[in-house]
């Protein structure tokens, strides 16, 4: 049986409806003693999941309003910088609650009634800086499996939870806890313990009693290695944090099941021999600022698959690295430029972070299995002469480097599939780029490019070309030769036109040309039959689309927001169109064939000059969202009643004097925006819109009364009537008719 989830947002400024989740949204003003809040909850009595964004000014949260939600299983409260100094005793009345999360509150503790939540499985208290401790009754939460008190802690006390035998996960990172008590050993089911980023200097021997522990993240301030860890025989993941200076025990090898070790010590000079007896170790992340060498014993780590090694002054890598047959991924941060990288014979993925690199190291060419090389943010300015030896290199990342030009023998990289030169602001492109015959992905994001070489058209296998955020004013005609191109991203340039032969890109599926200065589209773009996604956002000089553009059979998304569109082409295609935005243009009429948009679920035609909505609108039967605001048509077509799936309808700033009676057929409508119209009355059939949750009638001076039928809207949680012609008596009557609705006036 499909579960019903209703989410409640309580905000003071604006609420947004996610119709797919049947959300309930209300506004809360603390000065009104939460009357509207209590009303809002009545219609959510079957809710199982509740998200509440609280901006009230009262110290205590009105929990009594929540007690009506008898089926509530998940409650998340985001206090959002409010006071919320107290959480009332009533919380214990939510007997079905399984998950409770409190964020950004000023609370120092939770009430004793917390212990009554016998079904509670997960408790999270996050970013609550004044929080001191849980009540003693927290030990009564017999089914609690996860406790997360992170970035919350005015006090220094470890939570009092020593009898929770079912607790599986305890997350206490980034608090001010300075001591872990001996009785932690009582948490015998604990498998995950995270206490990093706390000022804890030592750990108790009782920690060694956590025989089920598989993942342990330690605090950064430890002064000595906690020997109790050596008794954790089930431990698989051990993290000493990024700032620890504690020396590794020479008995670390006792942790036979350890598969992942993260260790940082900026003053360490050598590693213990027993580290290399960890036969199951697959991942080793090591930061050792003073480490001079890696022992030859590293060859014993036969299972090692990934190594992250960040050091300052290591001399070289030992020859024994060649014996680590399973080592495939290596990340190195170092200063020495002669590290003997050639010993990484079996490595397939290599990431180097060294600002002293001014040339791509020649020794890398001796790595026969290398498939991916990342030299991001190095000072590399040029390639080595041995570049041709990268026989298997498929991915090359030089993001943020000082590379100035591509080598003349670039074509030798016959296996290269992906090249990333993002943020390479010194790069000068040459025709050599076009010699990468097998290249499939090319990215030059934010590289200050002013022009592309003609040779780019020789990249016959290119699938993705990302040129976002450059200074391009045009694309070369040769771009039309990229017949395998599927994605072209040119957002955020200064491009004024697309090449005339753009239509040769017959495999193009995504075109993102937002935020450019395109004047006119080439007629050939209609040949791009596979286009699914097109974004021309903020190209203010685009006034029309080519005739054949309306025939694109696979187009699903079209964004013409802030284009000066005066006319859309006749629609003979667009059968798969799901989302269409033609906003803030100069559109006066809808195109012929408009009724063919049978798959459309989202249509935004707001802020145009439309003088009439055709009867064919009713044929768009899949519409879920319809935004027509700020247009000139005086009425809606009667066919609007055929939009049986419509849930969101915005008609603000349209000179309506009345609405068609057929609107009563919109049985699924949840949101109706009628701000700033010329309505003289609210139609009596409003009561037939049984699912209506929000109705906005702000700035309608002509509305001086409401029909009594409005009291039939049992799900209406918000009614906005600011700047209407309603008298005080009428507003009082509305509140009587709608006792459970938040009325904003």
XYZ file of C-alpha atoms in Angstrom:
745
model
C 0.000 0.000 0.000
C 1.426 3.323 -1.041
C 2.138 5.568 1.948
C 0.774 9.071 2.113
C 3.360 11.660 3.049
C 2.218 15.141 3.921
C 4.913 17.696 4.590
C 4.171 20.825 6.587
C 6.175 24.007 6.199
C 5.575 26.818 8.675
C 7.274 29.922 7.404
C 6.745 33.612 7.836
C 7.521 34.861 4.366
C 6.610 32.545 1.501
C 5.421 28.934 1.283
C 6.026 26.679 -1.704
C 3.962 23.660 -2.626
C 5.503 20.430 -3.844
C 2.370 18.915 -5.274
C 3.894 15.497 -5.813
C 4.249 15.042 -2.047
C 0.846 16.533 -1.153
C 2.513 19.106 1.025
C 0.663 21.272 3.482
C 1.996 24.794 3.855
C 0.992 27.379 6.432
C 2.301 30.698 7.652
C 2.924 31.313 11.300
C 3.047 34.610 13.136
C 4.193 34.147 16.703
C 2.229 37.189 17.844
C -1.084 35.427 17.142
C -0.478 32.687 19.715
C -0.401 29.980 17.075
C -4.143 29.825 16.463
C -3.549 29.498 12.753
C -0.979 26.801 13.374
C -3.482 24.666 15.231
C -5.992 25.157 12.435
C -3.450 24.111 9.838
C -2.781 20.775 11.514
C -6.390 19.621 11.537
C -6.320 18.750 7.858
C -3.102 16.775 8.225
C -4.329 14.219 10.742
C -3.247 11.327 8.516
C 0.243 12.698 7.931
C 3.132 10.310 8.539
C 5.956 12.665 7.631
C 6.182 16.299 8.694
C 8.776 18.949 7.881
C 8.214 22.102 9.888
C 10.180 25.306 9.313
C 9.482 27.375 12.415
C 9.976 31.130 12.574
C 7.822 31.891 15.562
C 9.006 34.319 18.222
C 7.767 32.404 21.251
C 10.317 30.607 23.402
C 8.272 27.425 23.521
C 7.126 25.484 20.492
C 3.327 24.808 20.435
C 3.560 21.036 20.535
C -0.127 20.701 21.412
C -0.922 21.422 17.774
C 1.086 18.402 16.700
C -0.689 15.979 19.019
C -3.518 15.661 16.514
C -1.123 13.873 14.144
C -1.612 10.404 15.605
C 0.039 8.630 12.667
C 3.132 10.815 12.592
C 6.294 8.741 12.187
C 8.832 11.321 11.029
C 9.095 14.854 12.412
C 11.764 17.333 11.344
C 11.746 20.810 12.873
C 14.009 23.509 11.451
C 13.866 26.398 13.891
C 15.695 28.715 11.497
C 17.277 31.096 14.000
C 14.164 31.489 16.165
C 14.363 31.502 19.933
C 12.683 28.161 20.586
C 14.374 27.814 23.957
C 12.024 25.084 25.176
C 10.580 21.921 23.770
C 7.376 21.186 25.718
C 6.484 18.010 27.598
C 3.798 17.182 25.074
C 6.323 15.584 22.719
C 5.739 12.316 24.559
C 2.224 12.205 23.136
C 3.442 11.418 19.615
C 3.435 7.714 20.352
C 3.915 6.579 16.727
C 7.019 8.717 16.205
C 10.022 6.822 14.825
C 12.259 9.653 13.609
C 12.748 13.024 15.308
C 15.100 15.715 13.985
C 15.565 19.198 15.460
C 17.748 21.744 13.641
C 18.859 25.299 14.511
C 16.947 25.535 17.788
C 17.955 27.320 20.990
C 16.986 24.413 23.245
C 19.319 23.233 26.013
C 17.638 19.858 26.510
C 14.518 17.877 25.655
C 11.630 17.254 28.057
C 11.447 14.181 30.275
C 8.449 12.942 28.284
C 10.916 12.039 25.515
C 11.216 8.672 27.238
C 7.621 7.857 26.307
C 8.502 7.615 22.619
C 8.912 3.862 22.682
C 8.844 3.569 18.891
C 11.604 6.130 18.371
C 14.418 4.693 16.265
C 16.331 7.822 15.246
C 16.954 11.076 17.145
C 18.900 13.979 15.594
C 19.774 17.296 17.248
C 21.808 19.344 14.787
C 23.205 22.888 14.924
C 21.640 23.619 18.306
C 24.544 25.511 19.942
C 22.992 25.767 23.424
C 22.218 22.091 23.784
C 23.689 20.608 26.959
C 22.365 17.077 27.489
C 19.486 14.683 27.008
C 17.109 14.031 29.904
C 17.752 10.907 31.970
C 14.571 9.433 30.542
C 16.367 9.070 27.198
C 17.601 5.769 28.598
C 14.021 4.524 28.302
C 14.164 4.708 24.495
C 14.541 0.969 24.192
C 14.237 0.910 20.393
C 16.567 3.822 19.622
C 19.063 2.764 16.969
C 20.579 6.073 15.883
C 21.490 9.149 17.931
C 22.984 12.163 16.167
C 23.957 15.199 18.255
C 26.236 17.065 15.847
C 27.419 20.678 15.871
C 25.366 21.082 19.026
C 26.882 21.580 22.423
C 27.195 24.394 24.884
C 28.151 21.919 27.569
C 30.914 19.360 27.657
C 28.880 16.355 28.750
C 28.700 13.062 26.940
C 24.981 12.200 26.522
C 23.456 10.050 29.258
C 22.464 7.030 27.193
C 24.266 4.106 28.787
C 21.410 1.587 28.852
C 20.417 1.814 25.181
C 21.268 -1.734 24.239
C 19.846 -1.384 20.693
C 21.870 1.717 19.773
C 23.681 1.033 16.519
C 24.924 4.504 15.498
C 26.191 7.357 17.687
C 27.225 10.583 15.932
C 28.669 13.273 18.218
C 31.046 15.176 15.956
C 31.825 18.884 16.204
C 30.681 19.483 19.781
C 32.482 20.555 22.968
C 32.573 17.173 24.666
C 35.851 16.801 26.591
C 35.455 13.325 28.039
C 34.047 9.943 27.100
C 32.868 8.027 30.200
C 33.926 4.506 31.053
C 30.337 3.280 30.891
C 30.306 3.666 27.125
C 31.164 -0.036 27.195
C 27.476 -0.714 27.978
C 26.477 0.235 24.416
C 27.174 -3.297 23.279
C 25.287 -3.065 19.965
C 27.140 0.036 18.806
C 28.647 -0.353 15.323
C 29.232 3.267 14.294
C 30.825 5.843 16.608
C 31.816 9.324 15.394
C 33.337 11.651 18.006
C 35.680 13.695 15.815
C 36.022 17.480 16.197
C 35.652 17.393 19.993
C 38.297 18.547 22.544
C 38.718 15.016 23.879
C 42.317 14.292 24.879
C 42.017 10.669 25.948
C 39.628 7.750 25.666
C 38.580 5.291 28.413
C 39.510 1.630 28.509
C 35.790 0.895 28.363
C 35.867 1.805 24.684
C 37.506 -1.548 24.112
C 34.307 -3.251 25.211
C 32.477 -2.193 22.048
C 33.085 -5.510 20.346
C 30.546 -4.827 17.580
C 32.138 -1.551 16.482
C 33.005 -1.512 12.768
C 33.452 2.227 12.116
C 35.220 4.642 14.474
C 35.986 8.316 13.875
C 38.237 9.783 16.573
C 38.686 13.324 17.948
C 41.546 15.477 16.649
C 42.947 16.421 20.071
C 44.044 13.007 21.317
C 47.396 13.196 23.099
C 48.158 9.484 23.134
C 47.085 6.505 21.129
C 44.064 4.910 22.880
C 45.158 1.321 23.469
C 41.516 0.354 24.008
C 41.106 0.553 20.237
C 43.315 -2.490 19.868
C 40.563 -4.600 21.456
C 38.044 -3.648 18.762
C 38.552 -6.803 16.754
C 35.557 -6.168 14.450
C 36.785 -2.709 13.425
C 36.871 -2.138 9.661
C 37.123 1.662 9.329
C 39.297 3.873 11.538
C 39.578 7.651 11.118
C 41.998 9.761 13.184
C 40.811 12.981 11.548
C 42.725 15.656 9.652
C 44.557 17.355 12.525
C 45.590 14.546 14.849
C 49.179 14.433 16.073
C 48.996 11.209 18.054
C 51.531 8.538 17.114
C 50.231 5.252 15.764
C 50.637 2.318 18.136
C 53.210 -0.270 17.136
C 50.414 -2.785 17.790
C 48.015 -1.356 15.207
C 48.396 -4.631 13.359
C 46.046 -6.273 15.873
C 43.114 -4.774 13.981
C 43.058 -7.657 11.531
C 39.737 -6.721 9.898
C 40.701 -3.125 9.184
C 39.969 -2.255 5.551
C 40.192 1.553 5.733
C 42.565 3.774 7.735
C 42.609 7.565 7.708
C 45.552 8.952 9.655
C 47.015 12.431 9.988
C 50.125 13.476 11.877
C 52.013 16.505 10.663
C 55.077 15.828 12.816
C 55.385 12.090 12.277
C 58.731 10.947 10.878
C 58.180 7.211 10.524
C 55.400 4.639 10.405
C 55.176 1.620 12.752
C 56.126 -1.717 11.252
C 52.875 -3.344 12.398
C 50.880 -1.053 10.118
C 52.073 -3.159 7.230
C 50.674 -6.363 8.711
C 47.097 -5.240 8.027
C 46.393 -7.889 5.414
C 42.849 -6.661 4.660
C 43.651 -2.962 4.315
C 42.181 -1.665 1.055
C 42.249 2.103 1.594
C 44.968 4.133 3.299
C 44.718 7.910 3.654
C 47.909 9.257 5.169
C 48.886 12.852 5.946
C 52.379 13.007 7.394
C 54.097 16.341 7.072
C 57.562 15.252 8.288
C 57.551 11.784 6.834
C 60.812 11.259 4.952
C 60.174 7.883 3.401
C 57.726 5.052 2.943
C 59.118 1.767 4.334
C 59.730 -1.041 1.913
C 57.372 -3.064 4.110
C 54.500 -1.431 2.255
C 54.770 -4.358 -0.127
C 52.989 -6.441 2.541
C 49.727 -4.540 2.020
C 48.687 -6.929 -0.720
C 44.999 -5.940 -0.564
C 45.650 -2.189 -0.911
C 43.508 -0.689 -3.680
C 43.580 3.029 -2.929
C 46.327 5.190 -1.412
C 46.048 8.887 -0.545
C 49.457 10.158 0.546
C 49.979 13.830 1.409
C 53.477 14.665 2.634
C 55.850 17.624 2.485
C 59.322 16.206 2.192
C 59.222 12.551 1.225
C 62.277 11.691 -0.859
C 60.988 8.957 -3.120
C 58.605 6.069 -3.432
C 60.198 2.664 -2.750
C 60.584 0.147 -5.523
C 58.335 -2.202 -3.547
C 55.295 -0.281 -4.784
C 55.570 -2.385 -7.912
C 54.520 -5.432 -5.873
C 51.157 -3.930 -4.863
C 49.253 -5.558 -7.690
C 45.820 -4.426 -6.446
C 46.791 -0.774 -6.038
C 44.856 1.051 -8.743
C 44.105 4.533 -7.380
C 46.772 6.834 -5.934
C 46.557 10.473 -4.820
C 49.829 12.201 -3.941
C 50.385 15.613 -2.420
C 54.094 16.406 -2.127
C 56.806 19.003 -2.749
C 59.684 16.968 -4.115
C 59.753 16.945 -7.904
C 61.772 13.721 -8.153
C 59.591 11.197 -6.381
C 60.264 8.198 -8.637
C 56.659 7.906 -9.743
C 57.700 5.238 -12.194
C 57.268 2.550 -9.517
C 53.478 2.876 -9.743
C 53.406 0.401 -12.607
C 49.973 -1.047 -11.883
C 48.156 2.218 -11.071
C 45.253 3.153 -13.341
C 44.143 6.414 -11.651
C 46.711 8.964 -10.467
C 46.071 12.346 -8.872
C 49.036 14.651 -8.162
C 48.929 17.846 -6.137
C 52.244 19.686 -6.365
C 52.486 23.357 -7.258
C 56.155 22.926 -8.123
C 55.281 20.845 -11.147
C 55.931 23.064 -14.148
C 56.024 20.224 -16.657
C 53.945 17.080 -16.773
C 56.488 14.611 -15.320
C 58.199 12.524 -17.975
C 58.354 9.507 -15.648
C 54.579 9.206 -15.793
C 54.945 7.969 -19.331
C 56.456 4.772 -17.931
C 53.203 3.836 -16.168
C 51.799 1.283 -18.608
C 48.351 0.941 -16.998
C 47.624 4.629 -16.415
C 44.108 5.485 -17.576
C 43.332 8.667 -15.643
C 45.727 11.481 -14.701
C 44.694 14.471 -12.595
C 47.198 17.334 -12.302
C 44.675 19.935 -11.238
C 45.867 23.239 -9.758
C 49.540 22.549 -10.441
C 51.757 25.143 -12.070
C 52.295 22.850 -15.021
C 52.929 24.966 -18.102
C 53.792 22.337 -20.669
C 53.764 18.652 -21.521
C 56.839 16.450 -21.500
C 58.341 15.138 -24.725
C 57.426 11.596 -23.690
C 53.719 12.224 -23.902
C 53.395 9.619 -26.605
C 54.063 6.816 -24.140
C 50.701 7.285 -22.383
C 49.312 4.386 -24.352
C 46.230 3.735 -22.188
C 45.491 7.249 -20.937
C 41.760 7.870 -21.244
C 41.158 10.827 -18.923
C 43.406 13.882 -18.450
C 42.449 16.581 -15.926
C 44.459 19.796 -15.798
C 41.855 21.964 -14.047
C 43.242 25.242 -12.740
C 46.772 24.612 -14.007
C 49.039 27.095 -15.789
C 49.216 25.063 -18.973
C 49.715 27.488 -21.864
C 49.487 25.353 -24.960
C 48.850 21.829 -26.136
C 51.823 19.842 -27.486
C 52.282 19.440 -31.215
C 52.355 15.665 -30.902
C 49.057 15.553 -29.009
C 47.655 13.163 -31.591
C 49.842 10.420 -30.114
C 47.374 10.162 -27.202
C 45.232 7.830 -29.254
C 43.372 6.410 -26.235
C 42.400 9.767 -24.732
C 38.637 9.987 -24.289
C 38.197 12.905 -21.860
C 40.159 16.160 -21.533
C 39.410 18.720 -18.807
C 41.054 22.138 -19.039
C 38.599 24.026 -16.832
C 39.903 27.266 -15.298
C 43.110 27.047 -17.360
C 43.141 30.780 -17.913
C 46.477 30.889 -19.750
C 45.630 28.250 -22.327
C 46.122 29.129 -25.987
C 44.402 26.660 -28.248
C 45.929 25.530 -31.512
C 44.876 23.271 -34.351
C 46.593 20.391 -32.522
C 43.428 19.997 -30.488
C 41.677 18.567 -33.513
C 44.125 15.671 -33.701
C 42.665 13.892 -30.670
C 40.704 11.584 -32.920
C 39.109 9.501 -30.163
C 38.187 12.322 -27.783
C 34.613 12.053 -26.475
C 34.473 14.684 -23.701
C 36.118 18.125 -23.845
C 35.664 20.729 -21.112
C 36.958 24.306 -21.051
C 34.736 25.790 -18.324
C 35.750 29.274 -17.148
C 38.982 29.316 -19.143
C 38.619 32.855 -20.578
C 38.576 31.524 -24.125
C 37.864 34.132 -26.774
C 37.894 31.808 -29.780
C 38.007 28.130 -30.718
C 40.372 26.711 -33.343
C 38.872 25.521 -36.601
C 40.415 22.130 -35.901
C 37.856 21.468 -33.194
C 35.634 20.213 -35.971
C 38.012 17.301 -36.515
C 36.994 15.707 -33.199
C 34.657 13.329 -34.980
C 33.864 11.241 -31.874
C 33.200 14.127 -29.494
C 30.004 13.580 -27.463
C 30.200 16.352 -24.837
C 31.604 19.864 -25.321
C 31.452 22.173 -22.298
C 32.399 25.800 -22.920
C 30.500 27.358 -20.026
C 31.620 30.733 -18.703
C 34.080 31.901 -21.359
C 34.385 35.001 -23.549
C 33.360 33.465 -26.859
C 31.486 35.692 -29.279
C 31.026 33.002 -31.920
C 31.518 29.330 -32.715
C 33.518 28.236 -35.773
C 31.670 26.753 -38.738
C 33.658 23.573 -38.206
C 31.580 22.882 -35.101
C 29.024 21.521 -37.533
C 31.365 18.619 -38.262
C 30.861 17.186 -34.757
C 28.168 14.827 -35.909
C 28.428 12.590 -32.813
C 27.950 15.497 -30.393
C 25.201 14.835 -27.835
C 25.710 17.691 -25.387
C 26.793 21.288 -26.087
C 27.066 23.702 -23.148
C 27.874 27.291 -24.128
C 26.069 29.016 -21.240
C 27.503 32.307 -20.023
C 29.420 33.510 -23.089
C 28.901 36.421 -25.495
C 27.852 34.400 -28.510
C 25.752 36.371 -30.985
C 24.904 33.604 -33.459
C 25.100 29.861 -33.994
C 26.808 28.620 -37.193
C 24.619 28.210 -40.268
C 25.486 24.504 -40.447
C 24.447 23.893 -36.832
C 21.839 21.466 -38.130
C 24.593 18.993 -38.977
C 24.650 18.083 -35.274
C 22.063 15.397 -35.857
C 22.857 13.514 -32.636
C 22.621 16.558 -30.370
C 20.356 15.917 -27.376
C 21.192 18.822 -25.054
C 21.835 22.460 -25.981
C 22.447 24.887 -23.126
C 22.965 28.341 -24.620
C 21.593 30.378 -21.706
C 22.948 33.839 -20.900
C 24.383 34.753 -24.297
C 23.549 37.448 -26.842
C 22.173 35.308 -29.650
C 20.247 37.341 -32.198
C 18.831 34.739 -34.538
C 18.860 30.964 -34.740
C 19.937 29.204 -37.950
C 17.164 27.525 -39.934
C 19.187 24.327 -39.948
C 18.643 23.806 -36.203
C 15.440 22.049 -37.181
C 17.596 19.175 -38.431
C 18.688 18.402 -34.863
C 15.907 15.847 -34.543
C 17.277 14.246 -31.370
C 17.201 17.436 -29.302
C 15.573 16.785 -25.921
C 16.724 19.768 -23.834
C 17.113 23.347 -25.088
C 17.817 26.356 -22.861
C 17.938 29.865 -24.341
C 17.351 31.634 -21.015
C 18.300 35.319 -21.102
C 19.031 35.715 -24.792
C 17.050 38.921 -25.090
C 17.608 39.391 -28.815
C 15.947 36.128 -29.824
C 12.543 37.171 -31.180
C 11.495 34.014 -33.011
C 12.354 30.388 -33.636
C 12.921 28.915 -37.107
C 9.877 27.236 -38.647
C 11.396 23.755 -38.507
C 12.095 24.124 -34.795
C 8.417 23.404 -34.205
C 8.833 19.993 -35.803
C 11.441 18.613 -33.383
C 10.007 15.208 -32.407
C 12.012 14.496 -29.226
C 12.051 17.886 -27.503
C 11.057 17.574 -23.820
C 12.311 20.842 -22.291
C 12.395 24.324 -23.810
C 13.311 27.447 -21.832
C 12.729 30.812 -23.515
C 12.662 32.806 -20.290
C 13.761 36.421 -20.855
C 13.874 36.041 -24.611
C 11.919 38.615 -26.601
C 9.818 35.987 -28.351
C 7.115 37.520 -30.547
C 5.941 34.370 -32.269
C 6.335 30.630 -31.869
C 6.547 28.378 -34.930
C 3.701 26.150 -36.030
C 3.892 23.029 -33.900
C 4.041 19.836 -35.900
C 6.374 18.018 -33.519
C 7.028 18.517 -29.808
C 5.016 15.373 -29.061
C 7.257 14.630 -26.076
C 7.393 18.172 -24.685
C 6.955 18.101 -20.899
C 8.136 21.518 -19.775
C 7.761 24.755 -21.763
C 8.711 28.230 -20.514
C 8.029 31.277 -22.678
C 8.270 34.014 -20.056
C 8.699 37.797 -20.228
C 8.555 37.949 -24.002
C 6.286 39.695 -26.501
C 4.078 36.760 -27.417
C 0.605 37.879 -28.564
C -0.884 34.568 -29.654
C -0.245 30.874 -29.345
C 0.960 29.000 -32.408
C -0.990 26.734 -34.667
C -0.683 23.155 -33.477
C -0.561 24.210 -29.825
C -3.070 21.465 -29.008
C -0.515 18.818 -30.020
C 1.452 19.259 -26.800
C -0.185 16.149 -25.394
C 2.705 15.288 -23.035
C 3.034 18.760 -21.505
C 2.955 18.787 -17.685
C 4.388 22.282 -17.049
C 3.511 25.403 -19.036
C 4.622 28.938 -18.134
C 3.479 31.719 -20.482
C 3.540 34.502 -17.910
C 4.530 38.096 -18.574
C 3.647 38.250 -22.275
C 1.008 40.076 -24.341
C -1.391 37.209 -24.933
C -4.838 38.559 -25.788
C -6.649 35.237 -25.980
C -6.293 31.710 -24.706
C -7.600 29.254 -27.314
C -10.106 26.494 -26.609
C -7.363 24.065 -27.609
C -5.855 24.649 -24.160
C -8.226 21.987 -22.876
C -6.493 19.344 -24.970
C -3.343 19.583 -22.843
C -4.778 17.008 -20.481
C -1.488 16.065 -18.808
C -0.918 19.572 -17.425
C -0.026 19.662 -13.751
C 1.206 23.276 -13.588
C -0.143 26.209 -15.602
C 1.301 29.717 -15.147
C -0.408 32.424 -17.198
C 0.066 35.539 -15.074
C 0.648 39.071 -16.393
C -1.107 38.684 -19.743
C -3.975 40.573 -21.378
C -6.701 38.017 -22.161
C -9.949 38.932 -20.341
C -11.246 35.414 -19.836
C -10.272 31.772 -19.866
C -11.607 29.275 -22.394
C -14.363 26.975 -21.168
C -12.144 24.049 -22.081
C -9.978 24.733 -19.040
C -12.325 22.420 -17.194
C -10.849 19.528 -19.172
C -7.484 19.865 -17.406
C -8.392 17.209 -14.869
C -4.804 16.708 -13.669
C -4.127 20.393 -12.995
C -2.921 21.076 -9.456
C -1.214 24.485 -9.747
C -2.816 27.432 -11.561
C -1.426 30.985 -11.525
C -3.543 33.761 -13.054
C -2.136 36.809 -11.304
C -2.294 40.247 -12.952
C -4.783 39.222 -15.632
C -7.781 41.561 -16.140
C -10.431 38.948 -15.322
C -13.837 40.212 -14.297
C -15.148 36.681 -13.897
C -13.987 33.093 -14.175
C -15.633 30.410 -16.303
C -17.913 28.033 -14.429
C -16.029 25.128 -15.990
C -13.219 25.743 -13.510
C -15.304 23.832 -10.986
C -14.239 20.690 -12.847
C -10.612 21.134 -11.730
C -11.088 18.617 -8.943
C -7.357 18.127 -8.288
C -6.516 21.816 -8.053
C -4.461 22.571 -4.935
C -3.064 26.052 -5.594
C -4.901 28.968 -7.222
C -3.279 32.394 -7.596
C -5.657 35.225 -8.510
C -3.652 38.217 -7.317
C -4.278 41.613 -8.929
C -7.196 40.734 -11.195
C -10.425 42.670 -11.805
C -12.699 40.078 -10.242
C -15.867 41.479 -8.716
C -16.761 38.319 -6.846
C -15.561 34.887 -5.896
C -17.680 32.335 -7.788
C -19.998 30.180 -5.697
C -18.602 27.020 -7.274
C -15.347 27.636 -5.375
C -16.689 25.167 -2.830
C -16.480 22.373 -5.391
C -12.677 22.591 -5.543
C -12.425 20.144 -2.664
C -8.640 19.688 -2.874
C -7.795 23.377 -2.857
C -5.091 24.060 -0.269
C -4.007 27.615 -1.054
C -5.999 30.487 -2.537
C -4.402 33.895 -3.157
C -6.740 36.835 -3.784
C -4.455 39.695 -2.765
C -4.958 43.107 -4.401
C -8.518 42.564 -5.591
C -10.422 45.639 -4.454
C -13.520 44.494 -6.335
C -14.018 41.501 -4.059
C -16.306 42.652 -1.271
C -17.799 39.338 -0.183
C -17.317 35.574 -0.238
C -19.962 32.982 -1.009
C -20.893 30.731 1.880
C -19.793 27.752 -0.236
C -16.172 28.530 0.607
C -16.667 26.792 3.937
C -16.798 23.523 1.997
C -13.026 23.782 1.393
C -11.970 21.518 4.240
C -8.393 21.230 2.957
C -7.826 24.958 2.544
C -4.947 25.817 4.851
C -4.106 29.289 3.514
C -6.263 32.096 2.188
C -4.595 35.410 1.320
C -6.910 38.459 1.182
C -4.567 41.440 1.552
C -5.775 44.654 -0.129
C -9.224 43.349 -1.029
C -12.532 45.166 -0.629
C -13.625 42.986 2.277
C -14.985 44.702 5.334
C -14.012 43.754 8.865
C -17.339 41.997 9.209
C -16.680 39.936 6.090
C -13.245 38.958 7.350
C -14.730 37.933 10.678
C -17.310 35.824 8.860
C -14.566 34.154 6.823
C -12.764 33.136 9.992
C -15.934 31.538 11.285
C -16.492 29.700 8.041
C -12.852 28.581 7.822
C -11.774 27.907 11.420
C -8.880 25.686 10.363
C -7.466 27.961 7.640
C -4.659 30.461 7.996
C -6.092 33.740 6.704
C -3.469 36.298 5.711
C -4.872 39.812 5.642
